[in-house]
Amino acid sequence: MKKVCLILLLISTQVSSIDGNEELTSQERELYQQIIQEVRCLVCQNQSVAESNADLAKDLRTEIMEQVKQGSSEDDIKSYLLLRYGDFVLYDPSFKKSTYILWLSPVLIILLILGWLRKIGVIGK
Amino acid sequence: MAPEFGQLFLISALAASLMQFFLGLNIISLNQANREILITRFTSIHSLTVFLAMLCLSYSFLIDDFSVLYVALNSHTNLPVPYKVAALWGAHEGSLLLWIFLLSLWGASLAYSQKFFDQTIVLKIKSLSILGLVSFGFILFIIYTSNPFERIYPFPEQGRDLNPLLQDPALAIHPPMLYAGYVGLAVPFALALASLMSSNDYHWAGIARIWAINSWLFLTGGIALGSWWAYYELGWGGWWFWDPVENASLMPWLVATALVHSLIVTEKKQLFNGFSALLAIIAFSLSLLGTFLVRSGVLISVHSFASDPERGVFILMLIGFFTGGALIIYALNQKQSKPLNLNLFSRESLLLLNNVFLCSAAGLIMIGTLYPLVLELINTEKISVGPPYFNFVILFPFIPLMLFIGVAVFSSWGGTGKKLLVNINKLALLSIVVGLVTSYLILGYETPLTTLGIILALWTIFTGAMPVIKNLGSSTHQLIKNLPMTLAHIGLGLTVLGITVTSSYGITFDDTFGFGQSKQVGSYEFKLVTIEDRAGPNFKAKVATVDIFSDNKKIGTVFPEKRIYDSASPSMTEAGIDSNLFRDLFVALGEDLGGGVWSMHLQYKPLLRLIWLGPFIMMLGGLFRLFLLKPFSREV
Amino acid sequence: MKRILPIIIFIGLFVFLAKSLYQPQTNIPSPLIGKPMPTFSLSELNSDTSLTDNDILGNISLINVWATWCVGCDQEHGFLVELAADQTIDIPIIGINWKDRDDLARKWLSQRGDPYIVVLSDPIGKTAIDFGVYGAPETFLIDEQGVIHYKHIGPLNREIFANDFMPIIKDLRR
């Protein structure tokens, strides 16, 4: 009797579902949520796959979910997508030669502060 | 006949705005008094004709006149009447009509203002003239590329319906408020130029400040409304996406905030005149840039109107003419400023420093928004720049800004650091202690950044409140004097607090639910009771009943929906939201997975409402400033 | 200097915006160009036997991702049938039926003609993701070793094939 119950229990927990995260730890849930917000829906007008209802968005969410369940890291999953779709698919631009200016733009603030110091007379001409 | 009258009124408005422009030039010789009267009259005619044009279009909507192309594309016989009215600004052509209407109203407010006295009548005339030219450019744009009165033949029997996403009460207020803010910035723009081209002194500042605050007020409200609307309408629970169009509204807001503060210094101390003028020019130019980005199609956005390169070219020409022209006048006429010797901690210099941070923020947002376009042009690379980038980069100007706001409140004109630092020590300590207690004990430690955000938000609130608290015993006048600043700063602090807490402590939960099944999210339990069918005026829906429990007690029930509109657009999600000041519980229906199982999207968002309460309080501050104090009061 | 800096920056911005107005909207470039095609194992439409990427090597060929629900696929289908019959060009076309049903696919092909030497079923879409597919129809040009040399997004027609594909094919055949 106990064996039967145990088997039934095991069977009932094998529920597979789209967007279903039955067996996920809260860390895995967070990772999933974080990634799907950073992946772009390629057939939408600027939406993440988290927000979009497009078929492609659903497929990508499913794929990401599977990989999270398999234990892939954030970098693994992002590389997976980059290899197939290129930089456009991620909302976090990679740091490479063509994006140096983009990522180093906060330096602008320092320049403006120097301008401010000059304007108020703290730094000489 | 109404559309044809509408056309006529538009053309009359074109003529009136042109006259309004000409009257400011010396081509027509008049004495100043007559010139002022005439230009005021033409400003009124201009406003009236645009208003009548709008009425004509509205009439066509209300009688379901589908022979008018714009009505056919944006309306439907079953569309509820309030939406037929609001649909006027639901797409490109009509929203431009709203734009020029609001612009004409701002001009009228300038024309009938009592704020101008003998010395500054010239400013009034010249700025009205410039506003006339701006209107002329836009009315020309409408008539030639975006005419809402265009007819269609043979005309369809039924319209394409207003985009279901727009069929919401927020449509009635968000665009008008936002546009009022955008176009309102044309007034300080015009005043700055008027000053540069006439007396070239500082008198324009006090007047410009009033309109700058007015526009800032509307922009604040418009942006907050947009964020709130996106939150409950789009079915995802997000409230800001750093989408190009959203950025296009935030950039002028940041510069307008800087402008308001710079004008204080220019008005009271006759300093930073050039910088204030430049800010005024840049603020309106950013409004124009925003218009360009939304309507030209160069950037992809959920918010963009249907694009057309021809329209993009026209708007770009307008920008080139007005911004380019303004910057050339600035370069030619702006006087060389005298070298300054300000103490680092004087109010003048701290206000300037904070403006540096505000403008840097706007600059960084601009770089992030346009970068993908630049890269595509240079080496055909396609990248995406989104929330991860902006959320990171915006911290660089905002953290020092939040720090120095509090410091600046305690600064005095021409003052030094010594007394200042003494005054703020206690508040700084208070903020740090309360912040640490809140983040470690009350909410639970997340990251150092979270704690910093909370501390800085509290610091802004405490320092903002201090001037009013200090004066509680003294005269009402002393109390009221500081109220606008207090409200505005407290509002900002609340906004940052809301953003920090909700981003750090919020929980998002996607899962499947069968009828009667419940799941735990944080300390709340959500139970899907049932899903039923319902029919609306122009849609059919599946409505879910979801009960929410806390500590095993039922605390609320929400009814998220999935709607399909008659006009056969893709399905829409209406979220079920249980909210109070402390937290929002957001429930949205996902997909029908068959067998009585649906996927659902749930969010727990603490202190979310602060994100919109904050701007509301900021707006109150602005309103107080406008109505409670007489302008030109030296005591402000 | 301070006074002319704003106008200089503006001129730069203006020119840049003007140029981007005339820039045609480009498709997302594929990172797979120059790389071997992804490995896969899919069942064949008509026989249910399993085929892998190795099984389709050996010729310069086209891989066409299509579906019965896709409007653009319907548009290009006539051209694909012609191309398949064209002995002078002699390029085999392999089809990947994306997120579709086998019975619908067979019916569709029997009604419109079958240009494919073999059709592989990808009902879940995982292989399509490996190919970086985001909207059908998409067509890949691969060489004998299976390296991808070109990708076209959208319906194919005579001109596009002649202008974009033929030069590469000629190059590969030298």
JSON list of N, CA, C and O in Angstrom, two decimals, chain B residues 13 31 60 154 211 283 312 316 337 340 353 364 499-500 583 602-603 614:
[
{"chain": "B", "resi": 13, "resn": "ALA", "atom": "N", "xyz": [-5.68, 79.57, -38.74]},
{"chain": "B", "resi": 13, "resn": "ALA", "atom": "CA", "xyz": [-4.71, 79.56, -37.65]},
{"chain": "B", "resi": 13, "resn": "ALA", "atom": "C", "xyz": [-3.32, 79.79, -38.19]},
{"chain": "B", "resi": 13, "resn": "ALA", "atom": "O", "xyz": [-2.49, 80.48, -37.57]},
{"chain": "B", "resi": 31, "resn": "ASN", "atom": "N", "xyz": [3.59, 101.89, -32.75]},
{"chain": "B", "resi": 31, "resn": "ASN", "atom": "CA", "xyz": [4.17, 102.19, -31.46]},
{"chain": "B", "resi": 31, "resn": "ASN", "atom": "C", "xyz": [3.96, 100.99, -30.55]},
{"chain": "B", "resi": 31, "resn": "ASN", "atom": "O", "xyz": [3.13, 100.13, -30.81]},
{"chain": "B", "resi": 60, "resn": "SER", "atom": "N", "xyz": [-16.71, 65.18, -35.88]},
{"chain": "B", "resi": 60, "resn": "SER", "atom": "CA", "xyz": [-16.65, 64.05, -36.82]},
{"chain": "B", "resi": 60, "resn": "SER", "atom": "C", "xyz": [-16.56, 62.72, -36.08]},
{"chain": "B", "resi": 60, "resn": "SER", "atom": "O", "xyz": [-17.16, 61.73, -36.49]},
{"chain": "B", "resi": 154, "resn": "PRO", "atom": "N", "xyz": [-14.06, 55.36, -51.45]},
{"chain": "B", "resi": 154, "resn": "PRO", "atom": "CA", "xyz": [-15.33, 55.24, -50.75]},
{"chain": "B", "resi": 154, "resn": "PRO", "atom": "C", "xyz": [-15.11, 55.02, -49.26]},
{"chain": "B", "resi": 154, "resn": "PRO", "atom": "O", "xyz": [-14.13, 54.40, -48.86]},
{"chain": "B", "resi": 211, "resn": "TRP", "atom": "N", "xyz": [6.57, 80.20, -16.08]},
{"chain": "B", "resi": 211, "resn": "TRP", "atom": "CA", "xyz": [6.16, 79.26, -17.11]},
{"chain": "B", "resi": 211, "resn": "TRP", "atom": "C", "xyz": [6.97, 77.99, -17.08]},
{"chain": "B", "resi": 211, "resn": "TRP", "atom": "O", "xyz": [6.50, 76.93, -17.42]},
{"chain": "B", "resi": 283, "resn": "ALA", "atom": "N", "xyz": [15.84, 72.73, -23.17]},
{"chain": "B", "resi": 283, "resn": "ALA", "atom": "CA", "xyz": [14.63, 72.06, -22.68]},
{"chain": "B", "resi": 283, "resn": "ALA", "atom": "C", "xyz": [13.59, 71.92, -23.79]},
{"chain": "B", "resi": 283, "resn": "ALA", "atom": "O", "xyz": [13.07, 70.83, -24.05]},
{"chain": "B", "resi": 312, "resn": "GLY", "atom": "N", "xyz": [9.30, 62.66, -40.71]},
{"chain": "B", "resi": 312, "resn": "GLY", "atom": "CA", "xyz": [10.54, 62.78, -39.96]},
{"chain": "B", "resi": 312, "resn": "GLY", "atom": "C", "xyz": [11.39, 63.92, -40.51]},
{"chain": "B", "resi": 312, "resn": "GLY", "atom": "O", "xyz": [11.94, 64.71, -39.75]},
{"chain": "B", "resi": 316, "resn": "LEU", "atom": "N", "xyz": [12.52, 67.27, -38.53]},
{"chain": "B", "resi": 316, "resn": "LEU", "atom": "CA", "xyz": [13.95, 67.54, -38.40]},
{"chain": "B", "resi": 316, "resn": "LEU", "atom": "C", "xyz": [14.27, 68.94, -38.90]},
{"chain": "B", "resi": 316, "resn": "LEU", "atom": "O", "xyz": [15.09, 69.66, -38.32]},
{"chain": "B", "resi": 337, "resn": "SER", "atom": "N", "xyz": [30.50, 86.11, -19.79]},
{"chain": "B", "resi": 337, "resn": "SER", "atom": "CA", "xyz": [30.15, 86.29, -18.37]},
{"chain": "B", "resi": 337, "resn": "SER", "atom": "C", "xyz": [31.39, 86.71, -17.58]},
{"chain": "B", "resi": 337, "resn": "SER", "atom": "O", "xyz": [32.50, 86.32, -17.87]},
{"chain": "B", "resi": 340, "resn": "LEU", "atom": "N", "xyz": [33.75, 84.54, -11.94]},
{"chain": "B", "resi": 340, "resn": "LEU", "atom": "CA", "xyz": [33.08, 84.45, -10.65]},
{"chain": "B", "resi": 340, "resn": "LEU", "atom": "C", "xyz": [34.03, 83.97, -9.58]},
{"chain": "B", "resi": 340, "resn": "LEU", "atom": "O", "xyz": [35.02, 83.31, -9.85]},
{"chain": "B", "resi": 353, "resn": "LEU", "atom": "N", "xyz": [25.87, 73.09, -9.20]},
{"chain": "B", "resi": 353, "resn": "LEU", "atom": "CA", "xyz": [26.39, 71.72, -9.15]},
{"chain": "B", "resi": 353, "resn": "LEU", "atom": "C", "xyz": [25.27, 70.70, -9.37]},
{"chain": "B", "resi": 353, "resn": "LEU", "atom": "O", "xyz": [25.41, 69.75, -10.13]},
{"chain": "B", "resi": 364, "resn": "LEU", "atom": "N", "xyz": [23.32, 61.36, -20.29]},
{"chain": "B", "resi": 364, "resn": "LEU", "atom": "CA", "xyz": [23.56, 59.92, -20.31]},
{"chain": "B", "resi": 364, "resn": "LEU", "atom": "C", "xyz": [22.38, 59.17, -20.93]},
{"chain": "B", "resi": 364, "resn": "LEU", "atom": "O", "xyz": [22.56, 58.20, -21.67]},
{"chain": "B", "resi": 499, "resn": "ILE", "atom": "N", "xyz": [11.04, 53.61, -5.52]},
{"chain": "B", "resi": 499, "resn": "ILE", "atom": "CA", "xyz": [11.80, 52.90, -6.55]},
{"chain": "B", "resi": 499, "resn": "ILE", "atom": "C", "xyz": [12.78, 51.92, -5.92]},
{"chain": "B", "resi": 499, "resn": "ILE", "atom": "O", "xyz": [12.88, 50.76, -6.33]},
{"chain": "B", "resi": 500, "resn": "THR", "atom": "N", "xyz": [13.52, 52.39, -4.91]},
{"chain": "B", "resi": 500, "resn": "THR", "atom": "CA", "xyz": [14.53, 51.54, -4.28]},
{"chain": "B", "resi": 500, "resn": "THR", "atom": "C", "xyz": [13.89, 50.32, -3.64]},
{"chain": "B", "resi": 500, "resn": "THR", "atom": "O", "xyz": [14.32, 49.18, -3.87]},
{"chain": "B", "resi": 583, "resn": "ARG", "atom": "N", "xyz": [1.87, 48.37, -0.22]},
{"chain": "B", "resi": 583, "resn": "ARG", "atom": "CA", "xyz": [2.27, 47.36, -1.20]},
{"chain": "B", "resi": 583, "resn": "ARG", "atom": "C", "xyz": [1.18, 47.17, -2.24]},
{"chain": "B", "resi": 583, "resn": "ARG", "atom": "O", "xyz": [0.02, 47.43, -2.01]},
{"chain": "B", "resi": 602, "resn": "LEU", "atom": "N", "xyz": [2.15, 36.81, -11.19]},
{"chain": "B", "resi": 602, "resn": "LEU", "atom": "CA", "xyz": [1.86, 37.48, -9.93]},
{"chain": "B", "resi": 602, "resn": "LEU", "atom": "C", "xyz": [3.04, 38.33, -9.50]},
{"chain": "B", "resi": 602, "resn": "LEU", "atom": "O", "xyz": [4.19, 37.95, -9.69]},
{"chain": "B", "resi": 603, "resn": "GLN", "atom": "N", "xyz": [2.75, 39.48, -8.90]},
{"chain": "B", "resi": 603, "resn": "GLN", "atom": "CA", "xyz": [3.84, 40.30, -8.37]},
{"chain": "B", "resi": 603, "resn": "GLN", "atom": "C", "xyz": [3.48, 40.87, -7.02]},
{"chain": "B", "resi": 603, "resn": "GLN", "atom": "O", "xyz": [2.34, 41.27, -6.78]},
{"chain": "B", "resi": 614, "resn": "GLY", "atom": "N", "xyz": [4.87, 60.39, -5.04]},
{"chain": "B", "resi": 614, "resn": "GLY", "atom": "CA", "xyz": [5.97, 61.35, -5.03]},
{"chain": "B", "resi": 614, "resn": "GLY", "atom": "C", "xyz": [5.77, 62.47, -6.05]},
{"chain": "B", "resi": 614, "resn": "GLY", "atom": "O", "xyz": [5.77, 63.65, -5.71]}
]
